Amino acid sequence: MSINLKNKNFLKIIDFSKEELTYLLDLAEDLKDKKKKGISVDTLKGKNVALIFEKTSTRTRCAFEVAAYDLGMGCTYLEPSGSQIGKKESIADTARVLGRMYDGIEYRGFEQEIVESLAKYAGVPVWNGLTNESHPTQILADFLTIREKFGKLEGLNFVYMGDARYNMGNSLMIGCAIMGINFTACAPKKYFPNKDLVEKAMELAKESGAKIVLTEDVKKGTEKADIIYTDVWVSMGEPDEVWEERIKDLLKYQVNSDVMKNAKESAIFMHCLPAFHDLNTTVGKEIEKKFGLKEMEVTNEVFESNQSVVFDEAENRMHTIKAVMKATLE
């Protein structure tokens, strides 16, 4: 089957078929191999991309910039105060201006409607670097990492612990359903993914053979897991007041040694980062001062263990983003 993604936007995982996602993973694997061997892939010389960041990031910015440079492209970073998007200039007008100057646009920020609007008016491929509802480039990196560790995706047991209502829980559930990975959301009921999205995931899972499970039981939820995944309990842009409620609700869903021991012996731990696993951050110190916790969603023991593949994930952001840009621009 011939896959052609040229000029296609990359906004949500659900927009792509299993075959298309597999194609992107295969391409990322090839680009990663060439990177390790020092083989040039600068086939997009003369093209330029704009990176709009209304939410700051370490991994996403670095991954897009290095990937663009490796492909031979010019790259402009627009920080939160670096453009008039949504302030003095509408999203539609911004898109039409940037689309005249750039060959592709990345957006990382808030509502999904913003990146969708950029894609509608830009006339060039638009890539979602993160919105409140979706984080598709992270999912590709996660799947590449899983495939590297297990040699496959289909049939594996994936468990997401904590707050499964937002971009990571949503995108991982849909991605797993498409790719044939069994997905379990292990969380308090009020932190389960949206009901309509769960129904859509179950429809997709029927086609791929995956199972979708929602459970509040940590022991049952993590039993026989191949992958244990978590994320921070409070996302960027949320008020500080929610910390107390989240800690109260989610502390029993912390990924610790008991959770990992309950999973398969070969299980891996994943996290999209940054993680609050010690006191070496300003936020970590504030949390300890307010709530007496030295670790949050994952213990330092698990984070630093041999089962942890979090830095493989971080590196793979670059390779999978490079694949997305190459596939949609070349």
Short mmCIF file of C-alpha atoms in Angstrom, two decimals:
data_model
loop_
_atom_site.label_atom_id
_atom_site.label_comp_id
_atom_site.label_asym_id
_atom_site.label_seq_id
_atom_site.Cartn_x
_atom_site.Cartn_y
_atom_site.Cartn_z
CA MET A 1 0.00 0.00 0.00
CA SER A 2 1.44 3.36 -1.08
CA ILE A 3 1.30 6.06 1.61
CA ASN A 4 1.34 9.73 0.58
CA LEU A 5 1.08 12.33 3.37
CA LYS A 6 2.35 15.35 1.44
CA ASN A 7 0.56 18.57 2.46
CA LYS A 8 -1.41 16.76 5.16
CA ASN A 9 -1.81 18.41 8.57
CA PHE A 10 -0.79 16.57 11.73
CA LEU A 11 -3.39 17.72 14.26
CA LYS A 12 -4.79 14.62 16.00
CA ILE A 13 -3.84 10.94 16.09
CA ILE A 14 -7.41 9.99 15.17
CA ASP A 15 -6.92 11.65 11.76
CA PHE A 16 -4.49 8.89 10.75
CA SER A 17 -4.92 5.22 9.91
CA LYS A 18 -2.89 2.37 11.33
CA GLU A 19 -1.05 2.11 8.02
CA GLU A 20 -0.20 5.82 7.99
CA LEU A 21 1.03 5.80 11.59
CA THR A 22 3.11 2.71 10.88
CA TYR A 23 4.59 4.47 7.84
CA LEU A 24 5.60 7.44 10.02
CA LEU A 25 7.15 5.10 12.62
CA ASP A 26 9.09 3.25 9.93
CA LEU A 27 10.29 6.56 8.48
CA ALA A 28 11.32 7.78 11.94
CA GLU A 29 13.23 4.56 12.53
CA ASP A 30 15.10 5.03 9.25
CA LEU A 31 15.87 8.69 10.00
CA LYS A 32 17.09 7.76 13.48
CA ASP A 33 19.40 5.12 12.01
CA LYS A 34 20.81 7.64 9.52
CA LYS A 35 21.31 10.17 12.33
CA LYS A 36 23.31 7.64 14.35
CA LYS A 37 25.43 6.80 11.30
CA GLY A 38 26.03 10.44 10.40
CA ILE A 39 24.19 10.14 7.08
CA SER A 40 22.80 13.48 5.86
CA VAL A 41 19.04 13.78 5.27
CA ASP A 42 18.94 17.49 4.33
CA THR A 43 16.51 16.97 1.45
CA LEU A 44 14.36 19.99 2.34
CA LYS A 45 16.94 22.73 1.73
CA GLY A 46 15.30 26.02 0.80
CA LYS A 47 12.20 25.39 2.91
CA ASN A 48 11.39 27.23 6.15
CA VAL A 49 9.13 26.47 9.10
CA ALA A 50 7.58 28.63 11.83
CA LEU A 51 7.23 27.33 15.40
CA ILE A 52 4.50 29.06 17.41
CA PHE A 53 4.80 28.44 21.16
CA GLU A 54 2.07 29.87 23.37
CA LYS A 55 3.16 27.26 25.92
CA THR A 56 6.88 26.90 26.48
CA SER A 57 8.66 23.56 26.21
CA THR A 58 12.09 21.97 26.30
CA ARG A 59 11.57 18.75 24.32
CA THR A 60 9.07 20.00 21.75
CA ARG A 61 11.04 23.12 20.82
CA CYS A 62 14.39 21.33 20.65
CA ALA A 63 12.93 18.38 18.75
CA PHE A 64 11.33 20.60 16.09
CA GLU A 65 14.36 22.86 15.73
CA VAL A 66 16.95 20.06 15.45
CA ALA A 67 14.69 18.05 13.14
CA ALA A 68 14.19 21.08 10.88
CA TYR A 69 17.93 21.81 10.76
CA ASP A 70 18.75 18.15 10.05
CA LEU A 71 16.35 18.27 7.10
CA GLY A 72 18.13 21.38 5.82
CA MET A 73 15.35 23.85 6.65
CA GLY A 74 15.35 27.31 8.16
CA CYS A 75 13.42 27.68 11.41
CA THR A 76 11.80 30.64 13.21
CA TYR A 77 10.79 30.29 16.87
CA LEU A 78 7.91 32.52 18.02
CA GLU A 79 7.77 32.53 21.83
CA PRO A 80 4.62 33.37 23.83
CA SER A 81 5.32 37.12 23.53
CA GLY A 82 6.90 36.85 20.09
CA SER A 83 3.80 37.21 17.92
CA GLN A 84 0.41 38.95 17.85
CA ILE A 85 -1.54 35.69 17.43
CA GLY A 86 -4.93 35.99 19.06
CA LYS A 87 -4.07 39.40 20.57
CA LYS A 88 -3.85 42.08 17.90
CA GLU A 89 -4.25 39.62 15.03
CA SER A 90 -6.77 36.82 14.59
CA ILE A 91 -5.74 33.20 14.18
CA ALA A 92 -7.01 33.23 10.61
CA ASP A 93 -5.03 36.34 9.69
CA THR A 94 -1.88 35.03 11.38
CA ALA A 95 -2.23 31.76 9.47
CA ARG A 96 -2.59 33.54 6.14
CA VAL A 97 0.46 35.71 6.82
CA LEU A 98 2.71 32.86 7.96
CA GLY A 99 1.46 30.59 5.18
CA ARG A 100 2.81 33.10 2.63
CA MET A 101 6.27 33.05 4.23
CA TYR A 102 6.73 29.51 5.52
CA ASP A 103 6.36 25.99 4.16
CA GLY A 104 5.05 24.55 7.44
CA ILE A 105 3.79 25.77 10.82
CA GLU A 106 3.96 24.17 14.25
CA TYR A 107 1.64 25.29 17.06
CA ARG A 108 1.90 24.51 20.77
CA GLY A 109 -0.64 26.11 23.04
CA PHE A 110 -4.16 25.89 24.33
CA GLU A 111 -7.42 25.06 22.56
CA GLN A 112 -7.55 22.52 19.74
CA GLU A 113 -9.67 24.99 17.80
CA ILE A 114 -6.61 27.26 17.45
CA VAL A 115 -4.45 24.71 15.67
CA GLU A 116 -7.45 23.61 13.60
CA SER A 117 -8.02 27.22 12.55
CA LEU A 118 -4.36 27.65 11.64
CA ALA A 119 -4.62 24.56 9.46
CA LYS A 120 -7.80 25.84 7.81
CA TYR A 121 -6.29 29.14 6.69
CA ALA A 122 -2.52 28.61 6.36
CA GLY A 123 -2.42 26.75 3.05
CA VAL A 124 0.65 24.82 4.25
CA PRO A 125 0.98 21.80 6.58
CA VAL A 126 0.31 22.57 10.25
CA TRP A 127 1.63 20.35 13.06
CA ASN A 128 0.22 20.14 16.57
CA GLY A 129 3.01 20.40 19.16
CA LEU A 130 0.44 20.17 21.99
CA THR A 131 -3.03 21.47 22.76
CA ASN A 132 -5.25 20.91 25.79
CA GLU A 133 -7.02 18.11 23.92
CA SER A 134 -4.29 16.43 21.89
CA HIS A 135 -0.54 15.71 21.77
CA PRO A 136 0.03 13.65 18.61
CA THR A 137 3.80 14.12 18.21
CA GLN A 138 4.33 12.73 21.72
CA ILE A 139 2.26 9.65 20.88
CA LEU A 140 4.42 8.88 17.85
CA ALA A 141 7.55 9.12 20.01
CA ASP A 142 5.96 6.86 22.62
CA PHE A 143 5.02 4.25 20.04
CA LEU A 144 8.48 4.29 18.46
CA THR A 145 9.99 3.77 21.93
CA ILE A 146 7.62 0.88 22.71
CA ARG A 147 8.34 -0.77 19.37
CA GLU A 148 12.08 -0.48 19.99
CA LYS A 149 11.73 -2.18 23.38
CA PHE A 150 9.29 -4.95 22.44
CA GLY A 151 9.71 -5.32 18.69
CA LYS A 152 5.98 -4.80 18.16
CA LEU A 153 2.92 -2.82 19.23
CA GLU A 154 -0.07 -5.10 18.68
CA GLY A 155 -1.26 -7.09 21.67
CA LEU A 156 0.78 -5.25 24.30
CA ASN A 157 -0.90 -4.12 27.53
CA PHE A 158 -0.64 -0.36 28.07
CA VAL A 159 -1.70 1.23 31.37
CA TYR A 160 -2.11 4.99 31.83
CA MET A 161 -2.21 6.03 35.50
CA GLY A 162 -3.45 9.31 36.96
CA ASP A 163 -5.46 12.01 35.22
CA ALA A 164 -6.62 10.48 31.93
CA ARG A 165 -9.00 13.29 30.91
CA TYR A 166 -6.70 15.50 28.87
CA ASN A 167 -4.26 15.50 25.97
CA MET A 168 -2.05 12.57 26.98
CA GLY A 169 -4.76 10.20 28.20
CA ASN A 170 -6.98 11.04 25.23
CA SER A 171 -4.30 10.73 22.58
CA LEU A 172 -2.77 7.56 24.00
CA MET A 173 -6.16 5.85 24.28
CA ILE A 174 -7.05 6.65 20.66
CA GLY A 175 -3.57 5.78 19.42
CA CYS A 176 -3.60 2.44 21.20
CA ALA A 177 -7.06 1.66 19.82
CA ILE A 178 -5.86 2.35 16.27
CA MET A 179 -2.64 0.36 16.60
CA GLY A 180 -4.08 -2.70 18.37
CA ILE A 181 -2.58 -2.03 21.80
CA ASN A 182 -4.73 -2.91 24.82
CA PHE A 183 -5.35 0.32 26.75
CA THR A 184 -6.27 0.67 30.42
CA ALA A 185 -7.01 3.98 32.12
CA CYS A 186 -6.27 3.42 35.81
CA ALA A 187 -7.69 6.43 37.62
CA PRO A 188 -10.52 7.72 39.81
CA LYS A 189 -13.79 7.68 37.87
CA LYS A 190 -13.95 11.46 37.58
CA TYR A 191 -10.54 11.38 35.87
CA PHE A 192 -11.61 8.91 33.17
CA PRO A 193 -11.45 10.08 29.53
CA ASN A 194 -14.51 11.72 27.98
CA LYS A 195 -17.37 9.25 27.42
CA ASP A 196 -17.79 10.09 23.72
CA LEU A 197 -14.07 9.61 23.12
CA VAL A 198 -14.12 6.29 24.97
CA GLU A 199 -16.94 5.12 22.70
CA LYS A 200 -14.93 6.18 19.65
CA ALA A 201 -11.87 4.33 20.99
CA MET A 202 -13.95 1.20 21.47
CA GLU A 203 -15.14 1.42 17.86
CA LEU A 204 -11.56 1.68 16.66
CA ALA A 205 -10.51 -1.14 18.99
CA LYS A 206 -13.03 -3.48 17.37
CA GLU A 207 -11.20 -3.02 14.08
CA SER A 208 -7.71 -3.47 15.53
CA GLY A 209 -8.46 -6.17 18.12
CA ALA A 210 -7.47 -3.96 21.06
CA LYS A 211 -9.28 -3.81 24.41
CA ILE A 212 -10.23 -0.57 26.17
CA VAL A 213 -10.60 -0.77 29.96
CA LEU A 214 -11.39 1.90 32.56
CA THR A 215 -10.73 0.97 36.18
CA GLU A 216 -10.22 2.56 39.58
CA ASP A 217 -8.45 -0.56 40.89
CA VAL A 218 -4.67 -0.10 40.82
CA LYS A 219 -3.85 -3.76 41.43
CA LYS A 220 -6.20 -5.10 38.76
CA GLY A 221 -5.39 -2.29 36.36
CA THR A 222 -1.64 -2.80 36.40
CA GLU A 223 -1.60 -6.59 36.49
CA LYS A 224 0.20 -8.07 33.45
CA ALA A 225 1.02 -4.59 32.14
CA ASP A 226 3.78 -4.25 29.56
CA ILE A 227 3.86 -0.47 29.79
CA ILE A 228 3.09 1.75 32.79
CA TYR A 229 2.65 5.39 31.77
CA THR A 230 1.94 8.53 33.76
CA ASP A 231 2.09 12.31 33.46
CA VAL A 232 2.11 15.31 35.80
CA TRP A 233 -1.06 15.76 37.81
CA VAL A 234 -1.41 19.48 37.10
CA SER A 235 -0.92 20.72 33.55
CA MET A 236 0.48 24.01 32.29
CA GLY A 237 -2.02 26.84 32.56
CA GLU A 238 -4.03 25.31 35.39
CA PRO A 239 -4.31 27.33 38.64
CA ASP A 240 -2.18 26.44 41.67
CA GLU A 241 -5.33 25.79 43.71
CA VAL A 242 -5.96 22.47 41.97
CA TRP A 243 -2.80 20.88 43.45
CA GLU A 244 -4.42 19.97 46.75
CA GLU A 245 -7.41 18.29 45.10
CA ARG A 246 -5.26 16.39 42.60
CA ILE A 247 -2.88 15.12 45.26
CA LYS A 248 -5.77 13.92 47.40
CA ASP A 249 -7.43 12.17 44.46
CA LEU A 250 -4.38 10.78 42.67
CA LEU A 251 -1.77 9.88 45.29
CA LYS A 252 -2.88 6.23 45.33
CA TYR A 253 -2.22 6.18 41.56
CA GLN A 254 1.43 7.16 41.95
CA VAL A 255 3.76 4.89 39.99
CA ASN A 256 5.98 3.24 42.62
CA SER A 257 7.86 -0.02 43.09
CA ASP A 258 4.68 -1.89 44.12
CA VAL A 259 2.99 -0.88 40.86
CA MET A 260 5.98 -1.97 38.79
CA LYS A 261 6.24 -5.28 40.66
CA ASN A 262 2.57 -5.93 39.93
CA ALA A 263 3.21 -5.48 36.19
CA LYS A 264 5.15 -7.94 34.07
CA GLU A 265 8.80 -8.42 34.92
CA SER A 266 9.65 -7.05 31.48
CA ALA A 267 7.44 -3.96 31.91
CA ILE A 268 8.76 -0.50 31.12
CA PHE A 269 7.95 2.86 32.70
CA MET A 270 7.13 5.85 30.49
CA HIS A 271 6.52 9.56 31.10
CA CYS A 272 6.32 12.43 28.58
CA LEU A 273 8.25 14.74 30.96
CA PRO A 274 8.86 16.91 32.85
CA ALA A 275 8.32 14.70 35.92
CA PHE A 276 8.12 15.61 39.59
CA HIS A 277 10.15 12.73 40.99
CA ASP A 278 12.52 14.59 43.32
CA LEU A 279 13.18 17.99 44.90
CA ASN A 280 15.55 19.28 42.23
CA THR A 281 13.03 21.72 40.75
CA THR A 282 11.41 24.90 42.02
CA VAL A 283 7.94 23.34 41.73
CA GLY A 284 9.11 20.18 43.51
CA LYS A 285 10.38 22.21 46.44
CA GLU A 286 7.14 24.19 46.60
CA ILE A 287 5.09 20.99 46.65
CA GLU A 288 7.17 19.58 49.50
CA LYS A 289 6.77 22.81 51.46
CA LYS A 290 2.99 22.91 50.98
CA PHE A 291 2.09 19.22 51.07
CA GLY A 292 5.09 17.36 52.51
CA LEU A 293 5.60 15.26 49.36
CA LYS A 294 9.07 14.59 47.99
CA GLU A 295 7.73 12.70 44.94
CA MET A 296 4.54 13.13 42.96
CA GLU A 297 3.22 11.04 40.06
CA VAL A 298 6.26 8.73 40.07
CA THR A 299 8.84 7.85 42.70
CA ASN A 300 12.47 8.61 42.07
CA GLU A 301 13.23 4.90 42.49
CA VAL A 302 11.08 4.01 39.47
CA PHE A 303 12.10 7.06 37.44
CA GLU A 304 15.80 6.18 37.77
CA SER A 305 15.33 2.41 37.41
CA ASN A 306 16.38 0.21 34.51
CA GLN A 307 12.70 -0.12 33.59
CA SER A 308 12.45 3.61 32.90
CA VAL A 309 12.70 4.60 29.22
CA VAL A 310 11.79 8.27 29.64
CA PHE A 311 14.94 9.62 27.99
CA ASP A 312 14.54 7.26 25.04
CA GLU A 313 11.09 8.81 24.62
CA ALA A 314 12.54 12.31 24.83
CA GLU A 315 15.11 11.57 22.10
CA ASN A 316 12.48 9.93 19.93
CA ARG A 317 10.47 13.16 19.87
CA MET A 318 13.12 14.48 17.48
CA HIS A 319 13.14 11.46 15.17
CA THR A 320 9.34 11.16 14.92
CA ILE A 321 8.85 14.91 14.44
CA LYS A 322 11.47 14.79 11.70
CA ALA A 323 9.45 12.00 10.07
CA VAL A 324 6.24 14.05 10.24
CA MET A 325 7.85 17.11 8.68
CA LYS A 326 9.58 15.12 5.95
CA ALA A 327 6.45 13.13 5.09
CA THR A 328 4.18 16.19 4.89
CA LEU A 329 6.60 18.52 3.11
CA GLU A 330 8.55 16.35 0.67
#
